[in-house]
Amino acid sequence: MHPDLERILFDEETLQAKVAEMGATLSRDYAGKTPLLICILKGAALFMSDLVKRIDVPIEMDFMAISSYGQSTKSSGAVRILYDLERPVEGRDVIIVEDIVDTGLTLAYLRDTMIRRQAASVKIVSLFDKPSGRKVDIQPDYFGFTVPDAFIVGYGLDYAERYRNLPYVGILKSDIYATG
Ligand code: PRP
Ligand code: MN
Ligand code: MG
């Protein structure tokens, strides 16, 4: 385990099993369709890459970068598009792929954006859900695990851009972000 972690919440095997299960569910629900999966960079990059391998209907992928956290452990509340989609979503069955829903601000913003751009349908899939953090009333349509009110890192999730490459997810020791 990485020395900056207090403990591991989900090991690699547990994550991969859940991602496979979520891929199977999406394959059933989107049978006969060609959904457009939109990966929300950077946090969702690892989940996206494993998830698409577990979906057996035709899909397309696009990428969008959003930021509200910056170098902090708390959401700034102001959501910004850092990098937009390559192609229009008009008429598409959009699946927004996120690593975690915390305050819900990122997701509320993204869902509104996709509806405004006239997607045919918009669903949200998030590997993690942290309901204790919610500031706006929005829930992912699909989620893998509920997580406690702690700052978690790994498998795409960062603190100040670090720890994204850990193949597991754990709770960051509080002195790491207290001392910066
Ligand atoms: C994190 C996370 C989600 C969002 C969730 O992204 O990856 O996208 O915050 O938080 P919310 O529900 O409170 O909006 P971040 O802004 O840190 O960017 P990153 O994905 O590049 O790390
Ligand atoms: Mn993110
Ligand atoms: Mg982040």
GROMACS .gro file of C-alpha atoms and ligand atoms in nm:
model
  204
    1MET     CA    1   0.000   0.000   0.000
    2HIS     CA    2   0.117   0.354  -0.074
    3PRO     CA    3   0.258   0.510   0.248
    4ASP     CA    4   0.038   0.822   0.213
    5LEU     CA    5  -0.276   0.612   0.253
    6GLU     CA    6  -0.454   0.542   0.577
    7ARG     CA    7  -0.619   0.229   0.437
    8ILE     CA    8  -0.737   0.065   0.117
    9LEU     CA    9  -1.113   0.072   0.052
   10PHE     CA   10  -1.128  -0.116  -0.279
   11ASP     CA   11  -0.849  -0.336  -0.407
   12GLU     CA   12  -0.779  -0.393  -0.776
   13GLU     CA   13  -0.977  -0.717  -0.798
   14THR     CA   14  -1.284  -0.561  -0.632
   15LEU     CA   15  -1.272  -0.262  -0.866
   16GLN     CA   16  -1.235  -0.475  -1.178
   17ALA     CA   17  -1.522  -0.705  -1.078
   18LYS     CA   18  -1.752  -0.407  -1.025
   19VAL     CA   19  -1.651  -0.245  -1.354
   20ALA     CA   20  -1.726  -0.571  -1.538
   21GLU     CA   21  -2.068  -0.586  -1.372
   22MET     CA   22  -2.143  -0.224  -1.468
   23GLY     CA   23  -2.034  -0.291  -1.827
   24ALA     CA   24  -2.271  -0.588  -1.846
   25THR     CA   25  -2.560  -0.376  -1.715
   26LEU     CA   26  -2.493  -0.102  -1.971
   27SER     CA   27  -2.470  -0.362  -2.249
   28ARG     CA   28  -2.817  -0.488  -2.158
   29ASP     CA   29  -2.970  -0.142  -2.119
   30TYR     CA   30  -2.824  -0.011  -2.448
   31ALA     CA   31  -2.890  -0.321  -2.661
   32GLY     CA   32  -2.963  -0.211  -3.019
   33LYS     CA   33  -2.820   0.138  -2.961
   34THR     CA   34  -2.482   0.303  -3.014
   35PRO     CA   35  -2.429   0.519  -2.708
   36LEU     CA   36  -2.171   0.796  -2.691
   37LEU     CA   37  -1.963   0.757  -2.376
   38ILE     CA   38  -1.822   1.084  -2.253
   39CYS     CA   39  -1.525   1.048  -2.021
   40ILE     CA   40  -1.487   1.336  -1.778
   41LEU     CA   41  -1.114   1.397  -1.756
   42LYS     CA   42  -0.905   1.345  -1.579
   43GLY     CA   43  -1.056   1.148  -1.291
   44ALA     CA   44  -1.267   0.913  -1.502
   45ALA     CA   45  -0.988   0.815  -1.743
   46LEU     CA   46  -0.899   0.483  -1.578
   47PHE     CA   47  -1.262   0.381  -1.514
   48MET     CA   48  -1.355   0.469  -1.874
   49SER     CA   49  -1.074   0.263  -2.022
   50ASP     CA   50  -1.170  -0.045  -1.820
   51LEU     CA   51  -1.546   0.006  -1.859
   52VAL     CA   52  -1.552   0.024  -2.239
   53LYS     CA   53  -1.373  -0.312  -2.259
   54ARG     CA   54  -1.669  -0.464  -2.071
   55ILE     CA   55  -1.940  -0.322  -2.299
   56ASP     CA   56  -2.041  -0.539  -2.592
   57VAL     CA   57  -2.271  -0.306  -2.787
   58PRO     CA   58  -2.114  -0.064  -3.037
   59ILE     CA   59  -2.009   0.256  -2.865
   60GLU     CA   60  -1.830   0.579  -2.943
   61MET     CA   61  -1.600   0.764  -2.704
   62ASP     CA   62  -1.541   1.132  -2.651
   63PHE     CA   63  -1.365   1.330  -2.382
   64MET     CA   64  -1.428   1.644  -2.187
   65ALA     CA   65  -1.224   1.805  -1.910
   66ILE     CA   66  -1.397   1.983  -1.627
   67SER     CA   67  -1.247   2.125  -1.314
   68SER     CA   68  -1.388   2.245  -0.986
   69TYR     CA   69  -1.130   2.121  -0.735
   70GLY     CA   70  -0.794   2.244  -0.858
   71GLN     CA   71  -0.529   2.184  -0.591
   72SER     CA   72  -0.778   2.165  -0.306
   73THR     CA   73  -0.969   1.882  -0.134
   74LYS     CA   74  -1.289   2.091  -0.146
   75SER     CA   75  -1.494   2.181  -0.452
   76SER     CA   76  -1.463   2.548  -0.544
   77GLY     CA   77  -1.827   2.538  -0.655
   78ALA     CA   78  -1.740   2.698  -0.989
   79VAL     CA   79  -1.738   2.442  -1.269
   80ARG     CA   80  -1.524   2.520  -1.574
   81ILE     CA   81  -1.486   2.342  -1.910
   82LEU     CA   82  -1.113   2.303  -1.970
   83TYR     CA   83  -1.145   2.094  -2.285
   84ASP     CA   84  -1.465   2.035  -2.483
   85LEU     CA   85  -1.601   1.746  -2.690
   86GLU     CA   86  -1.480   1.687  -3.043
   87ARG     CA   87  -1.825   1.619  -3.192
   88PRO     CA   88  -2.184   1.738  -3.131
   89VAL     CA   89  -2.407   1.531  -2.901
   90GLU     CA   90  -2.731   1.629  -3.075
   91GLY     CA   91  -2.957   1.324  -3.118
   92ARG     CA   92  -2.711   1.092  -2.938
   93ASP     CA   93  -2.768   0.860  -2.644
   94VAL     CA   94  -2.511   1.010  -2.410
   95ILE     CA   95  -2.357   0.830  -2.114
   96ILE     CA   96  -2.152   1.061  -1.893
   97VAL     CA   97  -1.871   0.862  -1.732
   98GLU     CA   98  -1.748   0.993  -1.397
   99ASP     CA   99  -1.522   0.858  -1.125
  100ILE     CA  100  -1.709   1.015  -0.832
  101VAL     CA  101  -2.015   1.223  -0.752
  102ASP     CA  102  -1.950   1.435  -0.443
  103THR     CA  103  -2.127   1.775  -0.427
  104GLY     CA  104  -2.300   1.690  -0.757
  105LEU     CA  105  -2.208   2.030  -0.901
  106THR     CA  106  -1.997   1.886  -1.185
  107LEU     CA  107  -2.270   1.643  -1.282
  108ALA     CA  108  -2.557   1.889  -1.264
  109TYR     CA  109  -2.360   2.121  -1.489
  110LEU     CA  110  -2.276   1.844  -1.735
  111ARG     CA  111  -2.626   1.703  -1.752
  112ASP     CA  112  -2.770   2.050  -1.820
  113THR     CA  113  -2.505   2.107  -2.085
  114MET     CA  114  -2.590   1.781  -2.268
  115ILE     CA  115  -2.964   1.851  -2.253
  116ARG     CA  116  -2.907   2.206  -2.383
  117ARG     CA  117  -2.702   2.057  -2.669
  118GLN     CA  118  -3.003   1.836  -2.750
  119ALA     CA  119  -2.876   1.489  -2.671
  120ALA     CA  120  -3.153   1.229  -2.730
  121SER     CA  121  -3.094   1.087  -2.381
  122VAL     CA  122  -2.849   1.152  -2.099
  123LYS     CA  123  -2.751   0.901  -1.830
  124ILE     CA  124  -2.477   0.923  -1.573
  125VAL     CA  125  -2.251   0.639  -1.472
  126SER     CA  126  -2.014   0.695  -1.181
  127LEU     CA  127  -1.789   0.439  -1.018
  128PHE     CA  128  -1.823   0.606  -0.677
  129ASP     CA  129  -2.101   0.793  -0.507
  130LYS     CA  130  -2.040   1.005  -0.195
  131PRO     CA  131  -2.396   1.100  -0.089
  132SER     CA  132  -2.275   1.278   0.228
  133GLY     CA  133  -2.110   1.545   0.009
  134ARG     CA  134  -2.417   1.644  -0.191
  135LYS     CA  135  -2.501   2.014  -0.240
  136VAL     CA  136  -2.742   1.970  -0.531
  137ASP     CA  137  -3.009   1.703  -0.565
  138ILE     CA  138  -2.869   1.479  -0.838
  139GLN     CA  139  -2.798   1.107  -0.841
  140PRO     CA  140  -2.602   0.898  -1.089
  141ASP     CA  141  -2.821   0.659  -1.292
  142TYR     CA  142  -2.561   0.388  -1.239
  143PHE     CA  143  -2.295   0.372  -0.968
  144GLY     CA  144  -2.054   0.114  -0.840
  145PHE     CA  145  -1.985   0.184  -0.473
  146THR     CA  146  -2.103   0.423  -0.205
  147VAL     CA  147  -1.803   0.581  -0.029
  148PRO     CA  148  -1.772   0.736   0.319
  149ASP     CA  149  -1.711   1.102   0.392
  150ALA     CA  150  -1.332   1.083   0.350
  151PHE     CA  151  -1.089   1.205   0.086
  152ILE     CA  152  -1.022   0.908  -0.138
  153VAL     CA  153  -0.752   0.871  -0.405
  154GLY     CA  154  -0.637   0.617  -0.662
  155TYR     CA  155  -0.772   0.461  -0.983
  156GLY     CA  156  -0.803   0.806  -1.143
  157LEU     CA  157  -0.884   1.006  -0.832
  158ASP     CA  158  -0.618   1.257  -0.732
  159TYR     CA  159  -0.508   1.489  -0.460
  160ALA     CA  160  -0.323   1.781  -0.626
  161GLU     CA  161  -0.278   1.562  -0.939
  162ARG     CA  162  -0.110   1.277  -0.752
  163TYR     CA  163  -0.212   0.916  -0.682
  164ARG     CA  164  -0.423   0.876  -1.000
  165ASN     CA  165  -0.206   0.583  -1.108
  166LEU     CA  166  -0.269   0.364  -0.802
  167PRO     CA  167  -0.454   0.050  -0.918
  168TYR     CA  168  -0.662   0.053  -0.595
  169VAL     CA  169  -0.859   0.318  -0.406
  170GLY     CA  170  -0.791   0.424  -0.050
  171ILE     CA  171  -0.831   0.698   0.207
  172LEU     CA  172  -0.556   0.961   0.204
  173LYS     CA  173  -0.393   1.029   0.543
  174SER     CA  174  -0.523   1.364   0.665
  175ASP     CA  175  -0.174   1.499   0.747
  176ILE     CA  176  -0.089   1.478   0.375
  177TYR     CA  177  -0.336   1.749   0.285
  178ALA     CA  178  -0.319   1.932   0.619
  179THR     CA  179   0.051   2.006   0.566
  180GLY     CA  180   0.014   2.043   0.188
  181PRP     C1  181  -1.350   1.555  -0.938
  181PRP     C2  182  -1.409   1.422  -0.978
  181PRP     C3  183  -1.543   1.459  -1.037
  181PRP     C4  184  -1.583   1.579  -0.955
  181PRP     C5  185  -1.681   1.537  -0.849
  181PRP     O1  186  -1.291   1.616  -1.050
  181PRP     O2  187  -1.328   1.358  -1.074
  181PRP     O3  188  -1.530   1.497  -1.172
  181PRP     O4  189  -1.462   1.630  -0.894
  181PRP     O5  190  -1.704   1.639  -0.756
  181PRP     P1  191  -1.841   1.718  -0.741
  181PRP     O6  192  -1.952   1.619  -0.739
  181PRP     O7  193  -1.823   1.785  -0.608
  181PRP     O8  194  -1.853   1.818  -0.852
  181PRP     P2  195  -1.186   1.737  -1.039
  181PRP     O9  196  -1.259   1.866  -1.052
  181PRP    O10  197  -1.102   1.719  -0.918
  181PRP    O11  198  -1.099   1.721  -1.170
  181PRP     P3  199  -1.014   1.587  -1.211
  181PRP    O12  200  -1.115   1.485  -1.255
  181PRP    O13  201  -0.929   1.632  -1.324
  181PRP    O14  202  -0.938   1.544  -1.091
  182MN      MN  203  -1.323   1.480  -1.237
  183MG      MG  204  -0.948   1.607  -0.899
   0.00000   0.00000   0.00000
